[in-house]
Amino acid sequence: MLKQNTKRDAELLTAILPCQSCIYSTQEYNYHYVFVRNPKDVTTKEQIAKGEGYRLYKGIRTIRLPTITESIIVRPVIVKEYDTQSAETLDKIVREMHIVQTIRFKLGVNSVVNIEGIFTLQKPFHVLYKVCSEGSLLEYLKAHVEDVKAKQKLLLLQDLACTFYQVFKLGYLHTDISAQNIFVDFKEIVIKDLKEVTDPKKARFLIGGWKNAVMEKTKKFDADKYPLVSCRYLAPEIFTTNLLNESTEVYAFGLLIYEVFVLQKPYKDISDADVKKYLQDNLSIRPEMTDDICEDAQILIQECLEEDATKRPPMIEVWRRLRASNEPAAKSIVQRTAKTQQM
C-alpha cells in the first residue's frame, strides 16, 4: 500500500519560493547545508595563496545534522576569504554558488569543483571549496610527466571540452579558462570485484574558477576589474569589442591545450602585471609551437587562436575534433561530414 501511495500525484500545500526569491534562479531547490549559519563551524588554518581581492586558506567545515542525537560531519575545505564585504561581493558569491550547483545538478557532480559552503552573515565573507587531492592541472601533470602521455592528455582535454560545450548550452560563460582553474582529484573506488577493477584510483578533472562566470552568453569586459593573472588568456578582439563570448572562450581553451602539452603558461617570460599591455601592443602574437605538442593538437590550437574570431571552431567542434583524435571511428565520421559540407 505504501509503495502505491508514493506513486500518486501530489502538490505542495504551501508554495516554496525559489531559494527565497533569489534573482539567479527560478527552480525550486534546497541548499540548506550550503549556507553556514554558525561562524564556529568554519575554522581557517594556514594561508596558502593570495589573489586579487581575496586570500585562500586551508580550513575545516563542520556540518551539524538535525538528528535526535546531534550528528556532526567534519570536512577539510579550501577557504576563500574576501577582503571587502560589500553588496557587490555578496552578489558575486551567490552567483558563483548558483552557477556551480546548477552545473553539478545538470551535468553531474564530477564536472566542477564543488562549493561546500558560503558564510555571509558577518564579516569576513567566506566561500568554502572542495579540497582536490592533486591540486591544479599543471601541478598534477608536472608530478606525473612519465605517466601522462599525449594520449591521456587528449582524453582529459576531450572531457573538459565536452563539459565546457555543455556549460555553453546552459547559457553560461566561464570567462576565466586556464590550467590554473582546472583541478585534479583522485576518487577512491570501492572494489566489489577485483576482476573488474584494475586501478583503485581514478583521476577526476574538475573545473574551478567560477567567481567571474555569468549566466549569460556574453559579458562586457571590464579591464579594471578583470584579474591581471587571467589577462594572458584573452583573445585579441576583446581589447576593441570589450565583449567576452563563446569565441573568446574557445581562444582561451586553445591556450589551455597549449599549457597541457608544454606544461607552462603562455608568454611565460612576461609578468602578470605587464602581460595585458604586451598583448594589447602585439595583437598578432601567439605562443610558439614546440615538439612537445602532437600534430593533431597543434592544428587545433592554431584554429582556436585564429585572429579572426569567425574562423574559430565552436566549442562543440573542438570537442568533436578531440574525440576524433582519440577514436579512429569518430575521426572518419568527422572527415566524411566535412567532405559532405564542402560539396
Short mmCIF file of C-alpha atoms in Angstrom, two decimals:
data_model
loop_
_atom_site.label_atom_id
_atom_site.label_comp_id
_atom_site.label_asym_id
_atom_site.label_seq_id
_atom_site.Cartn_x
_atom_site.Cartn_y
_atom_site.Cartn_z
CA MET A 1 0.00 0.00 0.00
CA LEU A 2 2.81 2.41 0.90
CA LYS A 3 4.56 1.65 -2.38
CA GLN A 4 1.41 2.53 -4.32
CA ASN A 5 0.79 5.71 -2.34
CA THR A 6 4.24 7.08 -3.11
CA LYS A 7 3.47 6.92 -6.84
CA ARG A 8 0.41 9.17 -6.71
CA ASP A 9 0.37 12.77 -7.90
CA ALA A 10 0.88 15.38 -5.21
CA GLU A 11 1.23 19.12 -4.82
CA LEU A 12 2.58 21.37 -2.10
CA LEU A 13 0.05 22.93 0.27
CA THR A 14 2.28 25.99 0.59
CA ALA A 15 4.30 27.18 -2.39
CA ILE A 16 8.08 27.19 -1.95
CA LEU A 17 9.85 30.31 -3.19
CA PRO A 18 12.86 29.52 -5.38
CA CYS A 19 15.78 29.98 -2.99
CA GLN A 20 13.99 32.76 -1.12
CA SER A 21 13.25 34.60 -4.39
CA CYS A 22 16.88 34.70 -5.46
CA ILE A 23 17.27 36.62 -8.74
CA TYR A 24 19.61 34.00 -10.18
CA SER A 25 17.26 31.03 -10.35
CA THR A 26 13.63 30.14 -11.00
CA GLN A 27 13.84 26.50 -9.99
CA GLU A 28 12.94 25.17 -6.55
CA TYR A 29 15.70 23.62 -4.52
CA ASN A 30 17.09 23.35 -1.02
CA TYR A 31 20.69 24.32 -0.29
CA HIS A 32 20.22 24.12 3.45
CA TYR A 33 23.71 22.77 4.14
CA VAL A 34 25.48 25.19 1.79
CA PHE A 35 24.65 28.21 3.95
CA VAL A 36 26.86 28.27 7.06
CA ARG A 37 24.98 29.89 9.93
CA ASN A 38 27.41 29.47 12.82
CA PRO A 39 30.84 31.15 12.42
CA LYS A 40 32.32 28.49 14.72
CA ASP A 41 31.57 25.88 12.03
CA VAL A 42 34.37 27.29 9.84
CA THR A 43 37.97 27.06 11.03
CA THR A 44 40.74 28.68 8.97
CA LYS A 45 44.31 27.45 9.22
CA GLU A 46 47.46 28.42 7.32
CA GLN A 47 47.25 30.74 4.31
CA ILE A 48 48.16 29.05 1.03
CA ALA A 49 47.68 31.82 -1.55
CA LYS A 50 46.65 35.43 -2.09
CA GLY A 51 44.62 36.60 -5.07
CA GLU A 52 43.24 39.93 -6.21
CA GLY A 53 40.73 40.83 -3.52
CA TYR A 54 40.87 37.60 -1.52
CA ARG A 55 43.04 35.14 0.40
CA LEU A 56 42.99 31.33 0.35
CA TYR A 57 43.41 29.22 3.47
CA LYS A 58 43.30 25.58 4.38
CA GLY A 59 40.34 25.03 6.65
CA ILE A 60 37.74 22.79 8.27
CA ARG A 61 33.95 22.87 7.80
CA THR A 62 31.66 21.36 10.45
CA ILE A 63 28.17 20.25 9.40
CA ARG A 64 25.63 19.66 12.16
CA LEU A 65 22.87 17.26 11.12
CA PRO A 66 19.45 17.85 12.77
CA THR A 67 19.03 14.36 14.16
CA ILE A 68 17.65 13.28 17.56
CA THR A 69 21.19 12.91 18.83
CA GLU A 70 23.42 15.55 17.28
CA SER A 71 25.45 14.14 14.41
CA ILE A 72 28.47 16.03 13.12
CA ILE A 73 30.35 15.77 9.82
CA VAL A 74 33.80 17.37 9.58
CA ARG A 75 35.30 18.09 6.15
CA PRO A 76 38.57 19.66 5.01
CA VAL A 77 37.92 22.65 2.75
CA ILE A 78 39.72 25.46 0.95
CA VAL A 79 38.51 28.76 2.45
CA LYS A 80 38.37 31.88 0.29
CA GLU A 81 38.21 34.99 2.48
CA TYR A 82 37.24 38.20 0.68
CA ASP A 83 38.99 41.47 1.52
CA THR A 84 35.79 43.51 1.10
CA GLN A 85 32.28 42.78 2.36
CA SER A 86 30.06 44.79 0.02
CA ALA A 87 26.81 44.16 -1.83
CA GLU A 88 28.90 43.52 -4.95
CA THR A 89 30.92 40.85 -3.13
CA LEU A 90 27.75 39.20 -1.84
CA ASP A 91 26.27 39.22 -5.34
CA LYS A 92 29.42 37.60 -6.73
CA ILE A 93 29.38 34.87 -4.05
CA VAL A 94 25.72 33.96 -4.55
CA ARG A 95 26.04 33.99 -8.34
CA GLU A 96 29.05 31.67 -8.22
CA MET A 97 27.22 29.31 -5.88
CA HIS A 98 24.20 29.14 -8.19
CA ILE A 99 26.26 28.52 -11.30
CA VAL A 100 28.33 25.76 -9.68
CA GLN A 101 25.37 24.00 -8.08
CA THR A 102 23.26 24.21 -11.25
CA ILE A 103 26.06 22.72 -13.36
CA ARG A 104 26.52 19.92 -10.82
CA PHE A 105 22.77 19.25 -10.93
CA LYS A 106 22.52 19.39 -14.74
CA LEU A 107 25.84 17.84 -15.82
CA GLY A 108 26.94 15.73 -12.86
CA VAL A 109 28.78 16.17 -9.59
CA ASN A 110 32.15 15.28 -11.12
CA SER A 111 32.19 18.18 -13.59
CA VAL A 112 33.13 21.21 -11.46
CA VAL A 113 34.79 21.97 -8.13
CA ASN A 114 32.03 21.94 -5.53
CA ILE A 115 31.23 24.88 -3.29
CA GLU A 116 30.94 23.20 0.09
CA GLY A 117 29.50 26.25 1.78
CA ILE A 118 29.24 30.04 1.97
CA PHE A 119 29.28 32.27 5.04
CA THR A 120 27.89 35.80 4.64
CA LEU A 121 26.17 36.52 7.98
CA GLN A 122 29.09 38.59 9.28
CA LYS A 123 32.49 39.82 8.18
CA PRO A 124 34.62 38.48 6.62
CA PHE A 125 32.66 36.71 3.87
CA HIS A 126 33.82 33.14 3.13
CA VAL A 127 33.39 30.68 0.27
CA LEU A 128 34.33 27.06 1.05
CA TYR A 129 35.57 24.85 -1.77
CA LYS A 130 36.16 21.12 -2.07
CA VAL A 131 39.75 20.03 -1.50
CA CYS A 132 41.20 18.41 -4.64
CA SER A 133 43.90 15.93 -3.70
CA GLU A 134 46.28 16.60 -6.62
CA GLY A 135 45.99 20.39 -6.82
CA SER A 136 45.81 22.23 -10.14
CA LEU A 137 46.09 20.54 -13.53
CA LEU A 138 49.62 21.81 -14.14
CA GLU A 139 50.76 20.60 -10.72
CA TYR A 140 49.31 17.17 -11.48
CA LEU A 141 50.88 16.95 -14.96
CA LYS A 142 54.31 18.07 -13.73
CA ALA A 143 54.18 15.45 -10.96
CA HIS A 144 53.22 12.68 -13.43
CA VAL A 145 55.30 13.53 -16.50
CA GLU A 146 56.22 9.90 -17.12
CA ASP A 147 52.69 8.59 -16.58
CA VAL A 148 50.54 11.08 -18.52
CA LYS A 149 51.40 10.83 -22.21
CA ALA A 150 49.93 12.63 -25.23
CA LYS A 151 47.07 10.13 -25.49
CA GLN A 152 45.99 10.72 -21.88
CA LYS A 153 46.28 14.49 -22.36
CA LEU A 154 44.00 14.39 -25.40
CA LEU A 155 41.49 12.32 -23.44
CA LEU A 156 41.34 14.71 -20.49
CA LEU A 157 41.07 17.67 -22.88
CA GLN A 158 38.21 15.89 -24.63
CA ASP A 159 36.35 15.58 -21.32
CA LEU A 160 36.95 19.24 -20.48
CA ALA A 161 35.83 20.42 -23.93
CA CYS A 162 32.65 18.36 -23.58
CA THR A 163 31.90 19.95 -20.21
CA PHE A 164 32.53 23.48 -21.49
CA TYR A 165 30.30 22.81 -24.50
CA GLN A 166 27.50 21.66 -22.19
CA VAL A 167 28.04 24.71 -19.98
CA PHE A 168 27.60 26.95 -23.04
CA LYS A 169 24.39 25.09 -23.87
CA LEU A 170 23.11 26.04 -20.42
CA GLY A 171 23.75 29.67 -21.36
CA TYR A 172 26.74 30.25 -19.06
CA LEU A 173 30.19 31.75 -19.68
CA HIS A 174 33.18 30.78 -17.55
CA THR A 175 35.29 33.81 -18.69
CA ASP A 176 38.48 32.54 -16.99
CA ILE A 177 39.53 29.29 -18.72
CA SER A 178 43.10 28.26 -17.93
CA ALA A 179 45.06 25.34 -16.48
CA GLN A 180 45.24 27.14 -13.11
CA ASN A 181 41.44 26.80 -12.86
CA ILE A 182 41.32 23.07 -13.62
CA PHE A 183 41.80 20.83 -10.59
CA VAL A 184 42.52 17.13 -10.20
CA ASP A 185 41.09 14.86 -7.54
CA PHE A 186 41.63 11.14 -7.04
CA LYS A 187 38.45 9.31 -6.18
CA GLU A 188 38.84 6.12 -4.20
CA ILE A 189 36.81 3.39 -5.90
CA VAL A 190 35.04 0.86 -3.71
CA ILE A 191 36.25 -2.50 -5.01
CA LYS A 192 33.45 -5.02 -5.20
CA ASP A 193 35.09 -7.38 -7.66
CA LEU A 194 38.85 -7.42 -8.15
CA LYS A 195 38.37 -8.78 -11.67
CA GLU A 196 36.51 -5.62 -12.71
CA VAL A 197 38.84 -3.03 -11.17
CA THR A 198 42.48 -2.80 -12.22
CA ASP A 199 43.24 0.66 -10.80
CA PRO A 200 41.83 1.51 -7.36
CA LYS A 201 42.12 5.23 -8.06
CA LYS A 202 40.59 7.33 -10.82
CA ALA A 203 41.57 10.90 -11.60
CA ARG A 204 38.73 13.40 -11.92
CA PHE A 205 39.35 16.69 -13.73
CA LEU A 206 37.13 19.37 -12.20
CA ILE A 207 36.61 22.90 -13.50
CA GLY A 208 37.01 25.65 -10.92
CA GLY A 209 37.44 29.42 -11.01
CA TRP A 210 33.77 30.35 -11.49
CA LYS A 211 33.98 33.60 -9.48
CA ASN A 212 33.71 35.77 -12.63
CA ALA A 213 31.31 33.50 -14.54
CA VAL A 214 27.94 34.79 -15.73
CA MET A 215 24.59 33.21 -16.56
CA GLU A 216 24.58 34.85 -19.99
CA LYS A 217 26.06 34.14 -23.43
CA THR A 218 28.03 37.38 -23.50
CA LYS A 219 29.71 39.51 -20.85
CA LYS A 220 31.01 43.04 -21.01
CA PHE A 221 34.76 43.13 -20.43
CA ASP A 222 35.81 45.49 -17.66
CA ALA A 223 39.57 45.91 -17.84
CA ASP A 224 39.74 47.50 -14.38
CA LYS A 225 38.02 44.56 -12.66
CA TYR A 226 39.44 41.67 -14.69
CA PRO A 227 42.15 39.70 -12.82
CA LEU A 228 45.64 40.52 -14.09
CA VAL A 229 46.67 36.88 -13.74
CA SER A 230 43.99 35.92 -16.30
CA CYS A 231 44.76 38.58 -18.93
CA ARG A 232 47.25 36.35 -20.77
CA TYR A 233 44.31 34.17 -21.90
CA LEU A 234 42.33 37.00 -23.51
CA ALA A 235 41.52 36.87 -27.22
CA PRO A 236 42.89 39.90 -29.15
CA GLU A 237 39.48 41.25 -30.22
CA ILE A 238 38.43 41.72 -26.58
CA PHE A 239 40.57 44.86 -26.37
CA THR A 240 38.42 46.51 -29.07
CA THR A 241 34.98 44.89 -28.68
CA ASN A 242 35.09 44.75 -24.85
CA LEU A 243 32.99 41.57 -25.03
CA LEU A 244 33.53 38.02 -23.78
CA ASN A 245 31.61 35.27 -25.62
CA GLU A 246 31.95 31.68 -26.80
CA SER A 247 34.61 32.50 -29.39
CA THR A 248 36.79 34.17 -26.73
CA GLU A 249 36.29 31.08 -24.56
CA VAL A 250 37.45 28.88 -27.45
CA TYR A 251 40.56 31.07 -27.76
CA ALA A 252 41.31 30.54 -24.07
CA PHE A 253 40.71 26.80 -24.45
CA GLY A 254 43.30 26.75 -27.25
CA LEU A 255 45.81 28.18 -24.78
CA LEU A 256 44.71 25.56 -22.25
CA ILE A 257 45.60 22.83 -24.78
CA TYR A 258 49.00 24.52 -25.20
CA GLU A 259 49.54 24.54 -21.41
CA VAL A 260 48.64 20.86 -21.06
CA PHE A 261 51.31 19.80 -23.54
CA VAL A 262 54.07 22.34 -22.81
CA LEU A 263 53.48 22.37 -19.01
CA GLN A 264 53.91 26.13 -18.73
CA LYS A 265 51.66 29.14 -19.10
CA PRO A 266 51.68 31.07 -22.40
CA TYR A 267 54.11 34.03 -22.64
CA LYS A 268 55.81 32.73 -19.50
CA ASP A 269 58.54 35.38 -19.66
CA ILE A 270 56.01 38.22 -19.35
CA SER A 271 54.85 39.06 -15.82
CA ASP A 272 51.17 39.17 -14.88
CA ALA A 273 51.45 42.92 -14.32
CA ASP A 274 52.78 43.54 -17.86
CA VAL A 275 51.01 40.88 -19.93
CA LYS A 276 47.85 42.90 -20.67
CA LYS A 277 49.78 45.80 -22.20
CA TYR A 278 52.04 43.33 -24.03
CA LEU A 279 49.05 41.65 -25.68
CA GLN A 280 47.39 44.98 -26.48
CA ASP A 281 50.55 46.12 -28.27
CA ASN A 282 51.03 42.77 -30.06
CA LEU A 283 47.57 41.61 -31.17
CA SER A 284 49.01 39.03 -33.58
CA ILE A 285 51.38 37.41 -31.08
CA ARG A 286 50.82 33.71 -30.34
CA PRO A 287 52.76 31.12 -28.31
CA GLU A 288 55.31 29.19 -30.36
CA MET A 289 54.51 25.56 -31.13
CA THR A 290 57.04 23.04 -29.81
CA ASP A 291 57.80 19.36 -30.41
CA ASP A 292 56.08 18.58 -27.10
CA ILE A 293 52.72 19.20 -28.79
CA CYS A 294 51.41 16.39 -31.01
CA GLU A 295 50.37 17.24 -34.58
CA ASP A 296 46.60 16.99 -34.02
CA ALA A 297 46.83 19.28 -31.00
CA GLN A 298 48.99 21.82 -32.86
CA ILE A 299 46.45 22.11 -35.67
CA LEU A 300 43.58 22.53 -33.22
CA ILE A 301 45.47 25.13 -31.17
CA GLN A 302 46.17 27.20 -34.28
CA GLU A 303 42.49 27.10 -35.26
CA CYS A 304 41.36 28.10 -31.76
CA LEU A 305 43.84 31.00 -31.79
CA GLU A 306 42.70 32.43 -35.13
CA GLU A 307 42.86 36.22 -35.09
CA ASP A 308 39.54 36.32 -36.95
CA ALA A 309 37.02 35.16 -34.35
CA THR A 310 34.57 33.99 -37.03
CA LYS A 311 37.11 31.38 -38.20
CA ARG A 312 37.47 29.74 -34.80
CA PRO A 313 35.58 26.48 -34.30
CA PRO A 314 32.68 26.47 -31.82
CA MET A 315 33.30 24.52 -28.62
CA ILE A 316 31.20 21.58 -29.84
CA GLU A 317 33.56 21.27 -32.81
CA VAL A 318 36.62 21.46 -30.52
CA TRP A 319 35.15 18.58 -28.53
CA ARG A 320 34.44 16.58 -31.71
CA ARG A 321 37.96 17.14 -33.01
CA LEU A 322 39.50 15.92 -29.76
CA ARG A 323 37.16 12.94 -29.75
CA ALA A 324 38.19 12.19 -33.34
CA SER A 325 41.86 12.25 -32.32
CA ASN A 326 41.10 9.69 -29.62
CA GLU A 327 38.67 7.48 -31.57
CA PRO A 328 39.54 6.46 -35.16
CA ALA A 329 35.89 5.66 -35.89
CA ALA A 330 34.82 9.13 -34.81
CA LYS A 331 37.61 10.64 -36.90
CA SER A 332 36.35 9.00 -40.10
CA ILE A 333 32.83 10.29 -39.39
CA VAL A 334 34.13 13.84 -38.86
CA GLN A 335 36.12 13.66 -42.10
CA ARG A 336 33.12 12.39 -44.08
CA THR A 337 30.92 15.12 -42.59
CA ALA A 338 33.47 17.77 -43.53
CA LYS A 339 33.60 16.49 -47.13
CA THR A 340 29.80 16.48 -47.37
CA GLN A 341 29.63 20.07 -46.14
CA GLN A 342 32.22 21.14 -48.72
CA MET A 343 30.17 19.54 -51.52
#
